């Protein structure tokens, strides 16, 4: 009796496609009295919820203009978001320099898309470039101070741009660090094991807010006089250290699900420790825990909003800041909806991508 | 102990002396001495829990042991990691549950170790792999994943995977006991062919027909000891020990 990891992620295709629409409705929505009742209740709730919302958010909404005087329709005042969009996206980054951010983002997307598609050669090279070279390029581009690019201090970075920077750095670094920690926690060497367990349990037990606060207030106390790393950098370090501990536990779950026979077969073939892990165990273990990994990514993405506590203004921070503008008092619903929608769009894309990835990595089974 | 081992001819492939192993208080292997010459086929049988798997797993150090020495093809197994990897390269192993890598295709399963351990080029490794897949009669499955194959096919892939490393010894740990009856033969046929080509084999199995056809020597283990070691004819027709007779009585019905 051996557990085959590939067997766990079975997606049963829906066979309802073959039924006619009416039959489909019957079997899925009205297959019994309780079923029918729930269906009707759900329809009723949708009926009383959706139309007024659409009325408010679209029909009666005001879209164009540049001051609150244009908001007269009684619906949502998207003018507020429109006027503030620049700040929501780029923070205090100078408007005439924003092309640098766009260029950096474009480069990132151009590198990421081929990595995410399946049948592309040289993925390893691209990934290495993305992890090692790209951050340098992006930093040089965003910060400037060379080639005649004016310097934009990191405290001017903000909005969605800051959210994405924090999330990408956190995601890209916490996975490898977390994997190393997970391997360390299962190591045969007691010293390494103890160190990894201590690290994981320590960081997992502390709220992220505390970590960020410490990174911002306490960390400088330990640094030598005159060496005062940037606030953004400190926040990044805090996020990565914190999320790695979570990621480690997710990956460890995957490692534990791999049957002993896989290790033994690899050893018996003469593969060394790192080869066994890199070629046999991790590809299977990580595939198993894709849902958990993406779950952590999504949590991380949303947790970046906490940098507000140390005075960095990410997307949500910028939106909230705008509520205090006397010119625009009373439009927080629109602001929160906008921020919520952006966060949702990113998180939902990650989720969809992970599902597609799981399907494409599924290596089939008999039955 | 018996002393029917043939007279030593040159260096043995496997030389086990005074092997003892404990799990805590429990002694799994007791004073095992075993010598396997090049090209010999040894079949090991015995009741469940007698230590058969443990014994052959000591040969490629999937298990550690507390006392004794094991020399494989002139290389002594020791704590030295370099030695260990050298031995594992020369010793192939086929498991009861196949243990194929489920995220890799059949072909990739076969080429992984030759490429990463033997440092062969991909092209060369693939050529060798297709050769061996042909020998175990499943070249057409090369691009499938293990999960898409039957048990018998998977076990033949596992044998091909071991052969791709060009090992000098093959260890089998009950290669057919996880298989449905109709698939046992296809695996045994492959093993018989290997034996005929002169591969040194140590095989834990209860397939007594196989033992009769190909074994040079059949070893019976009980409670961690080698109780009887004899040529198949003698072993089956005239076992010396009561326990062997009892075991054969049970297994041959
Ligand atoms: N990791 C372990 N810890 C403790 N005891 C073990 C361990 N592995 C095996 N044993 C014990 O050692 C004994 C020998 O086990 P082994 O697997 O070698 O038996 P076997 O002859 O191969 O049996 P089977 O025919 O069931 O495979 C058994 O009694 C088993 O319970
Ligand atoms: Mg066994």
XYZ file of C-alpha atoms and ligand atoms in Angstrom:
652
model
C 0.000 0.000 0.000
C 1.814 3.065 -1.135
C 0.474 6.578 -1.274
C 0.998 8.100 -4.666
C 1.088 11.863 -4.287
C -0.271 12.311 -7.794
C -3.469 10.603 -6.788
C -4.452 13.180 -4.237
C -5.278 16.052 -6.512
C -7.945 14.442 -8.614
C -10.266 16.821 -10.385
C -13.369 14.949 -11.277
C -14.646 16.491 -14.479
C -18.283 17.424 -14.236
C -20.435 15.005 -16.152
C -23.364 17.398 -16.091
C -22.197 18.884 -19.367
C -23.927 16.056 -21.113
C -27.335 16.847 -19.676
C -29.713 19.313 -21.243
C -29.971 22.704 -19.466
C -33.367 21.971 -17.955
C -32.242 18.612 -16.662
C -29.135 20.284 -15.296
C -31.216 22.788 -13.345
C -33.358 19.965 -12.024
C -30.504 17.796 -10.785
C -28.402 20.618 -9.410
C -30.842 23.158 -8.059
C -34.136 21.401 -7.386
C -33.268 17.813 -6.556
C -35.298 17.796 -3.340
C -37.481 19.975 -1.101
C -34.547 21.282 0.979
C -32.522 21.849 -2.157
C -35.341 23.757 -3.793
C -35.912 25.876 -0.711
C -32.238 26.813 -0.480
C -32.151 27.643 -4.177
C -35.173 29.924 -3.860
C -33.734 31.579 -0.762
C -30.441 32.216 -2.543
C -32.261 33.657 -5.547
C -34.263 35.924 -3.266
C -31.166 37.213 -1.493
C -29.485 37.883 -4.827
C -32.645 39.664 -5.981
C -32.729 42.052 -3.046
C -28.941 42.561 -2.976
C -27.659 42.855 -6.506
C -29.973 45.335 -8.292
C -29.629 48.138 -5.702
C -25.886 47.677 -5.703
C -25.713 47.904 -9.489
C -28.000 50.910 -9.352
C -25.661 52.613 -6.889
C -22.298 51.514 -8.268
C -23.014 51.896 -11.983
C -26.355 53.424 -13.008
C -26.450 56.361 -10.608
C -22.685 56.685 -10.292
C -20.642 59.656 -11.399
C -17.512 58.840 -13.353
C -16.106 62.057 -14.795
C -15.017 65.315 -13.342
C -12.406 66.627 -10.961
C -14.189 67.727 -7.814
C -16.970 66.537 -5.559
C -19.347 69.022 -7.158
C -19.624 66.635 -10.093
C -21.037 63.932 -7.816
C -24.711 64.663 -8.094
C -26.262 61.425 -9.301
C -26.867 60.042 -5.812
C -24.830 56.915 -6.605
C -21.176 56.129 -6.142
C -18.722 58.966 -6.659
C -15.971 57.341 -8.688
C -14.663 60.810 -9.421
C -12.957 60.548 -6.048
C -11.008 57.448 -7.115
C -10.302 58.965 -10.487
C -8.831 62.136 -9.075
C -6.766 60.276 -6.527
C -5.808 57.380 -8.810
C -2.313 58.671 -9.305
C -1.620 58.526 -5.589
C -3.358 55.200 -5.126
C -1.101 53.645 -7.735
C 2.215 55.381 -7.203
C 2.088 57.082 -3.790
C 4.148 60.228 -3.772
C 6.254 59.122 -6.717
C 6.679 62.212 -8.944
C 4.191 62.138 -11.795
C 6.743 62.863 -14.507
C 8.879 59.942 -13.307
C 6.138 57.336 -13.126
C 7.154 55.845 -16.467
C 10.077 54.305 -14.580
C 7.682 52.302 -12.424
C 5.660 51.293 -15.465
C 8.790 50.199 -17.270
C 9.881 48.139 -14.267
C 6.479 46.518 -14.105
C 6.494 45.782 -17.821
C 9.908 44.130 -17.535
C 8.634 42.064 -14.624
C 5.601 40.884 -16.553
C 7.728 40.078 -19.611
C 9.956 37.889 -17.447
C 7.160 36.310 -15.457
C 4.815 35.304 -18.257
C 7.224 32.879 -19.978
C 8.033 31.331 -16.597
C 4.370 30.779 -15.883
C 3.600 29.216 -19.236
C 4.470 25.596 -19.323
C 6.298 24.694 -22.517
C 9.009 27.320 -22.518
C 12.698 26.411 -22.602
C 15.341 28.065 -20.413
C 12.864 28.583 -17.597
C 15.631 28.103 -15.053
C 17.716 30.868 -16.617
C 14.746 33.221 -16.723
C 13.830 32.464 -13.117
C 17.403 33.006 -11.970
C 17.469 36.307 -13.856
C 14.198 37.340 -12.273
C 15.401 36.534 -8.778
C 18.994 37.738 -8.965
C 19.331 40.418 -11.644
C 15.865 41.906 -11.850
C 15.748 43.283 -8.285
C 18.945 45.223 -8.956
C 17.584 46.640 -12.201
C 14.250 47.480 -10.596
C 15.867 49.170 -7.629
C 18.216 51.185 -9.834
C 15.309 52.181 -12.030
C 12.940 53.143 -9.210
C 15.525 54.827 -7.013
C 17.480 56.492 -9.780
C 20.533 58.664 -9.236
C 22.333 57.453 -12.370
C 22.079 58.051 -16.118
C 20.547 61.404 -15.255
C 17.546 59.800 -13.539
C 16.568 61.965 -10.589
C 16.636 60.246 -7.203
C 13.251 59.228 -5.823
C 13.657 58.396 -2.139
C 11.916 55.231 -0.982
C 9.655 57.173 1.383
C 8.039 58.613 -1.743
C 7.202 55.127 -2.998
C 3.683 54.167 -2.142
C 0.281 52.980 -3.229
C -0.177 49.877 -5.337
C 3.451 50.128 -6.402
C 4.596 49.638 -2.811
C 2.080 46.859 -2.240
C 3.398 44.993 -5.266
C 7.049 45.527 -4.348
C 6.515 44.209 -0.836
C 4.401 41.293 -2.009
C 6.742 40.235 -4.803
C 9.825 40.431 -2.599
C 8.017 38.523 0.126
C 6.722 35.850 -2.239
C 9.930 35.379 -4.168
C 12.146 35.105 -1.090
C 9.902 33.364 1.422
C 9.466 30.259 -0.723
C 13.172 29.354 -1.001
C 13.915 30.365 2.594
C 10.884 28.495 3.830
C 11.909 25.414 1.861
C 15.387 25.492 3.379
C 13.892 25.855 6.858
C 11.548 22.930 6.225
C 14.441 20.761 5.069
C 16.424 21.868 8.111
C 13.588 20.952 10.411
C 13.714 17.407 9.045
C 17.493 17.211 9.040
C 19.365 14.370 10.729
C 21.736 16.871 12.321
C 20.382 17.896 15.731
C 21.983 21.336 15.681
C 20.424 22.308 12.367
C 17.096 20.823 13.376
C 17.031 22.697 16.679
C 18.003 25.961 15.002
C 15.229 25.646 12.419
C 12.583 24.635 14.953
C 13.524 27.579 17.163
C 13.402 29.995 14.265
C 10.051 28.767 12.982
C 8.354 28.647 16.361
C 9.723 32.036 17.348
C 8.565 33.884 14.246
C 5.276 32.100 13.947
C 4.355 33.005 17.478
C 4.670 36.748 16.960
C 2.109 38.941 15.145
C 3.379 40.543 11.946
C 2.600 43.977 13.342
C 5.050 43.350 16.149
C 7.668 42.157 13.701
C 7.238 45.257 11.544
C 7.291 47.504 14.546
C 10.437 45.885 15.851
C 12.049 46.020 12.423
C 11.324 49.702 12.286
C 12.011 50.789 15.859
C 14.215 48.170 17.484
C 16.409 47.043 14.604
C 18.228 50.380 14.257
C 19.254 50.136 17.906
C 21.304 47.041 17.092
C 22.987 48.531 14.060
C 26.256 50.429 14.403
C 26.129 54.212 14.644
C 25.567 55.840 11.272
C 24.315 52.686 9.559
C 20.630 53.241 9.209
C 19.072 50.995 6.597
C 16.114 52.261 4.763
C 12.672 51.847 6.333
C 11.363 50.005 3.303
C 14.280 47.580 3.402
C 13.638 46.919 7.085
C 9.993 46.224 6.388
C 10.981 43.821 3.602
C 13.373 41.971 5.898
C 10.661 41.722 8.530
C 8.086 40.383 6.074
C 10.466 37.844 4.544
C 11.688 36.540 7.908
C 8.124 36.247 9.130
C 6.601 34.633 6.045
C 9.471 32.171 5.656
C 8.469 30.610 8.952
C 4.924 30.077 7.705
C 6.101 28.820 4.364
C 8.413 26.363 6.109
C 5.471 24.686 7.792
C 3.497 24.485 4.566
C 6.428 22.886 2.762
C 7.063 20.536 5.679
C 3.516 19.275 5.296
C 4.358 18.358 1.712
C 7.635 16.708 2.680
C 5.843 14.539 5.211
C 3.404 13.306 2.602
C 6.162 11.852 0.423
C 6.475 8.112 1.070
C 9.752 6.807 2.465
C 10.142 4.644 -0.624
C 10.883 7.725 -2.731
C 13.861 8.631 -0.561
C 15.037 5.029 -0.584
C 14.772 4.665 -4.340
C 16.731 7.892 -4.816
C 19.407 6.823 -2.338
C 19.640 3.365 -3.862
C 20.345 4.976 -7.248
C 23.271 6.850 -5.717
C 21.732 10.324 -5.597
C 23.193 12.526 -2.862
C 21.175 14.515 -0.339
C 20.717 17.686 -2.399
C 20.050 15.736 -5.584
C 17.474 13.602 -3.812
C 15.752 16.662 -2.427
C 16.003 18.831 -5.531
C 15.163 16.231 -8.163
C 12.869 13.788 -6.428
C 11.383 14.969 -3.149
C 10.779 18.712 -3.508
C 9.165 18.616 -6.959
C 6.580 16.197 -5.573
C 6.236 17.817 -2.159
C 5.827 21.346 -3.508
C 3.293 20.173 -6.057
C 1.261 18.604 -3.275
C 1.143 21.807 -1.267
C 0.490 24.301 -4.085
C -2.863 25.207 -2.483
C -1.131 25.863 0.853
C 1.668 27.826 -0.759
C -0.743 30.027 -2.690
C -2.820 30.453 0.425
C 0.272 31.793 2.176
C 1.054 34.036 -0.802
C -2.447 35.477 -0.677
C -2.231 36.079 3.063
C 1.154 37.702 2.527
C -0.207 39.922 -0.209
C -2.917 41.227 2.057
C -0.651 41.440 5.100
C 1.513 43.985 3.322
C -1.166 46.524 4.266
C 0.194 46.345 7.809
C 3.245 48.402 6.824
C 0.986 51.346 7.544
C 1.976 50.859 11.186
C 5.536 51.961 10.441
C 4.549 54.854 8.244
C 4.724 53.290 4.801
C 1.691 53.973 2.656
C 0.680 51.062 0.483
C -2.487 51.005 -1.617
C -4.827 50.792 1.363
C -2.764 53.324 3.291
C -3.008 55.801 0.457
C -6.746 55.251 0.115
C -7.275 55.804 3.822
C -5.080 58.871 3.723
C -7.315 60.304 1.022
C -10.374 60.027 3.298
C -8.861 62.733 5.471
C -8.728 65.174 2.621
C -11.331 67.830 3.602
C -12.134 68.144 -0.081
C -13.287 64.536 -0.232
C -14.822 63.743 3.138
C -17.474 61.025 3.108
C -16.365 58.876 0.195
C -14.755 56.062 2.155
C -17.152 53.428 0.730
C -15.906 54.085 -2.776
C -12.309 54.077 -1.546
C -12.617 50.795 0.304
C -14.483 49.191 -2.582
C -11.766 50.248 -4.982
C -8.938 49.000 -2.755
C -10.833 45.811 -2.007
C -11.417 45.174 -5.688
C -7.737 45.624 -6.551
C -6.653 43.275 -3.772
C -9.288 40.778 -4.805
C -8.246 40.908 -8.460
C -4.632 40.088 -7.618
C -5.443 37.380 -5.093
C -8.034 35.781 -7.330
C -5.561 35.686 -10.243
C -3.034 33.929 -8.036
C -5.653 31.428 -7.038
C -6.717 30.746 -10.620
C -3.152 30.384 -11.759
C -2.413 27.912 -9.010
C -5.406 25.814 -10.005
C -4.274 25.772 -13.614
C -0.769 24.853 -12.470
C -2.062 21.986 -10.358
C -4.010 20.635 -13.301
C -1.081 20.847 -15.667
C 1.253 19.157 -13.170
C -1.185 16.355 -12.574
C 0.560 13.280 -13.904
C -2.407 11.041 -14.376
C -3.574 7.932 -12.684
C -5.344 4.736 -13.498
C -8.816 3.745 -12.252
C 25.346 -22.652 10.310
C 25.974 -24.552 7.143
C 29.203 -24.565 5.243
C 28.050 -25.506 1.819
C 29.289 -22.248 0.331
C 31.359 -22.928 -2.748
C 35.093 -22.522 -2.432
C 36.074 -18.855 -2.848
C 36.991 -17.948 -6.407
C 38.646 -14.541 -6.610
C 37.128 -11.542 -4.824
C 33.478 -12.006 -3.949
C 30.894 -9.478 -5.072
C 29.436 -9.254 -1.612
C 31.209 -10.364 1.530
C 29.330 -10.089 4.787
C 31.080 -11.080 8.028
C 29.647 -11.259 11.510
C 26.813 -8.845 10.807
C 24.693 -7.914 13.817
C 21.949 -5.349 13.957
C 19.622 -4.225 16.675
C 16.523 -2.071 16.757
C 16.804 -0.901 20.337
C 16.682 -4.066 22.413
C 15.471 -6.194 19.550
C 18.115 -8.010 17.539
C 17.054 -8.204 13.881
C 20.200 -9.761 12.428
C 22.330 -12.265 14.295
C 25.871 -13.129 13.224
C 25.183 -13.142 9.512
C 27.970 -14.437 7.267
C 27.278 -14.377 3.564
C 29.486 -14.517 0.538
C 28.183 -13.921 -2.967
C 30.424 -14.598 -5.934
C 30.260 -12.727 -9.201
C 27.352 -13.975 -11.304
C 25.764 -15.898 -8.460
C 22.017 -15.824 -7.963
C 20.927 -16.045 -4.357
C 17.312 -16.395 -3.279
C 16.470 -15.511 0.315
C 13.261 -16.707 1.875
C 11.824 -17.005 5.349
C 8.854 -16.071 7.452
C 7.677 -12.482 7.802
C 9.795 -10.480 10.210
C 12.799 -12.786 9.933
C 15.056 -9.957 8.759
C 15.304 -10.658 5.021
C 14.645 -7.098 3.925
C 16.882 -5.725 6.628
C 19.723 -7.946 5.459
C 19.657 -6.926 1.823
C 19.068 -3.273 2.733
C 22.293 -3.357 4.732
C 24.163 -4.158 1.528
C 23.490 -0.715 0.059
C 23.281 0.907 3.452
C 19.644 1.805 3.402
C 19.986 0.370 6.913
C 22.876 0.932 9.262
C 24.226 -1.865 11.429
C 26.114 -1.992 14.681
C 28.548 -4.869 14.191
C 30.296 -6.653 11.367
C 31.688 -5.736 7.972
C 30.245 -5.678 4.525
C 32.505 -5.458 1.504
C 30.833 -4.866 -1.830
C 32.937 -5.444 -4.931
C 36.078 -4.667 -2.953
C 34.684 -1.493 -1.374
C 34.136 -1.604 2.344
C 30.969 0.057 3.578
C 31.870 2.570 6.210
C 30.793 5.905 7.542
C 32.752 7.404 4.683
C 30.156 9.097 2.477
C 32.252 8.830 -0.659
C 32.411 5.044 -0.274
C 28.725 4.920 0.362
C 27.812 6.712 -2.851
C 30.308 4.608 -4.777
C 28.693 1.414 -3.494
C 25.173 2.633 -4.214
C 26.148 3.342 -7.774
C 27.189 -0.282 -8.241
C 24.262 -1.841 -6.419
C 20.820 -1.651 -7.965
C 17.698 -2.229 -5.943
C 14.154 -3.185 -6.884
C 11.483 -2.643 -4.240
C 8.261 -4.373 -3.426
C 6.270 -1.199 -4.120
C 8.317 -0.140 -7.190
C 9.023 3.325 -5.758
C 9.015 4.983 -9.155
C 9.225 8.767 -9.135
C 5.641 9.712 -9.890
C 6.393 13.224 -11.163
C 8.692 11.942 -13.901
C 7.897 9.995 -17.058
C 9.105 6.429 -17.442
C 11.993 7.643 -19.552
C 12.920 10.377 -17.082
C 12.810 7.857 -14.250
C 15.375 5.821 -16.139
C 17.676 8.678 -17.092
C 17.678 10.667 -13.847
C 20.480 8.828 -12.058
C 22.668 8.183 -15.123
C 22.590 11.917 -15.885
C 23.070 13.225 -12.343
C 25.168 10.477 -10.775
C 27.067 8.984 -13.703
C 27.244 12.354 -15.491
C 26.136 10.907 -18.813
C 24.828 13.176 -21.547
C 21.057 13.251 -21.865
C 21.203 11.750 -25.347
C 23.349 8.862 -24.221
C 21.259 8.242 -21.117
C 18.095 8.198 -23.207
C 19.570 5.755 -25.675
C 20.560 3.394 -22.867
C 17.193 3.804 -21.199
C 15.274 2.975 -24.379
C 17.479 -0.090 -24.796
C 16.597 -1.358 -21.359
C 12.934 -0.460 -21.712
C 12.990 -2.603 -24.832
C 14.570 -5.433 -22.869
C 11.810 -5.290 -20.258
C 9.364 -5.075 -23.174
C 7.754 -1.687 -22.591
C 9.521 0.778 -24.917
C 6.140 2.137 -26.003
C 5.423 3.393 -22.470
C 8.485 5.651 -22.328
C 6.535 8.912 -22.271
C 3.861 7.855 -19.809
C 3.851 8.593 -16.117
C 4.133 5.727 -13.616
C 0.581 6.352 -12.412
C -0.686 5.407 -15.863
C 0.884 1.931 -15.851
C -0.156 -1.387 -14.392
C 1.747 -2.823 -11.429
C 3.618 -5.317 -13.575
C 4.644 -2.590 -16.005
C 5.743 -0.342 -13.160
C 7.911 -3.059 -11.694
C 9.525 -3.666 -15.076
C 10.233 0.055 -15.348
C 11.802 -0.114 -11.889
C 14.044 -2.944 -13.080
C 14.993 -0.980 -16.194
C 15.727 2.063 -14.034
C 18.156 0.041 -11.940
C 19.776 -1.475 -15.014
C 20.390 1.963 -16.539
C 22.975 2.591 -13.825
C 24.761 -0.485 -15.134
C 25.020 -2.049 -11.666
C 27.144 -5.059 -10.824
C 24.670 -6.420 -8.332
C 20.918 -6.261 -8.265
C 18.993 -6.558 -5.017
C 15.313 -7.505 -5.188
C 13.057 -7.139 -2.157
C 9.922 -9.165 -2.834
C 9.542 -7.716 -6.342
C 6.357 -9.623 -7.097
C 4.472 -9.624 -3.817
C 2.573 -6.425 -4.533
C 1.434 -7.674 -7.930
C -1.762 -9.299 -9.098
C -1.174 -12.955 -10.016
C -1.470 -12.375 -13.752
C 1.355 -9.829 -13.666
C 3.818 -11.870 -11.664
C 4.978 -13.856 -14.647
C 5.899 -10.861 -16.793
C 8.192 -9.613 -14.042
C 9.674 -13.015 -13.265
C 10.419 -13.560 -16.964
C 12.458 -10.377 -17.025
C 14.319 -11.453 -13.897
C 15.037 -14.901 -15.339
C 16.489 -13.284 -18.467
C 18.737 -11.136 -16.324
C 19.907 -14.160 -14.399
C 20.695 -15.978 -17.636
C 22.829 -13.051 -18.757
C 25.000 -13.487 -15.685
C 23.841 -10.646 -13.431
C 24.748 -11.093 -9.773
C 21.432 -11.153 -7.958
C 20.231 -11.280 -4.373
C 16.558 -11.831 -4.345
C 14.142 -11.934 -1.448
C 11.128 -13.784 -2.780
C 8.673 -16.511 -2.024
C 8.380 -17.510 -5.678
C 9.775 -20.977 -5.239
C 9.449 -21.778 -8.937
C 11.791 -18.895 -9.647
C 14.192 -20.132 -6.960
C 14.238 -23.605 -8.497
C 14.898 -22.304 -12.040
C 17.549 -19.677 -11.508
C 19.002 -19.755 -7.996
C 22.503 -21.019 -7.377
C 21.752 -21.041 -3.701
C 18.639 -20.664 -1.585
C 18.949 -19.169 1.877
C 16.368 -19.653 4.574
C 16.251 -17.051 7.346
C 14.416 -17.200 10.604
C 14.473 -14.812 13.552
C 17.484 -12.939 12.243
C 19.662 -15.995 11.544
C 20.605 -17.748 8.350
C 19.233 -21.166 9.185
C 19.925 -23.003 5.974
C 21.843 -22.296 2.826
C 21.849 -24.857 0.047
C 21.569 -25.457 -3.671
C 17.941 -25.459 -4.787
C 17.801 -29.229 -5.380
C 18.994 -30.043 -1.899
C 17.054 -27.174 -0.381
C 13.706 -28.306 -1.712
C 14.113 -32.074 -1.690
C 16.174 -32.566 1.392
C 16.219 -29.636 3.788
C 18.273 -30.280 6.882
C 16.506 -28.197 9.446
C 13.104 -28.799 10.906
C 12.226 -25.122 10.635
C 13.034 -25.081 6.939
C 10.849 -28.121 6.367
C 8.027 -26.507 8.278
C 8.341 -23.285 6.270
C 8.469 -25.152 2.967
C 5.486 -27.198 4.039
C 3.505 -24.002 4.592
C 4.567 -22.179 1.505
C 4.371 -25.034 -0.983
C 1.083 -26.108 0.567
N 12.522 0.709 11.812
C 12.316 -0.366 12.597
N 12.235 -0.235 13.937
C 12.017 -1.303 14.723
N 11.872 -2.547 14.283
C 11.938 -2.758 12.956
C 12.151 -1.681 12.045
N 12.176 -2.173 10.790
C 11.980 -3.501 10.913
N 11.845 -3.850 12.207
C 11.644 -5.230 12.712
O 12.714 -6.007 12.274
C 12.259 -7.298 11.919
C 12.742 -7.683 10.556
O 12.134 -6.862 9.602
P 12.288 -7.130 8.048
O 11.526 -6.089 7.349
O 13.718 -7.277 7.716
O 11.556 -8.532 7.899
P 11.281 -9.350 6.585
O 11.916 -10.668 6.768
O 11.654 -8.574 5.393
O 9.720 -9.521 6.664
P 8.611 -9.430 5.501
O 8.566 -10.766 4.849
O 7.359 -9.130 6.244
O 9.020 -8.324 4.588
C 10.747 -7.286 12.054
O 10.408 -7.964 13.263
C 10.396 -5.842 12.145
O 9.317 -5.660 13.026
Mg 10.566 -7.542 3.821
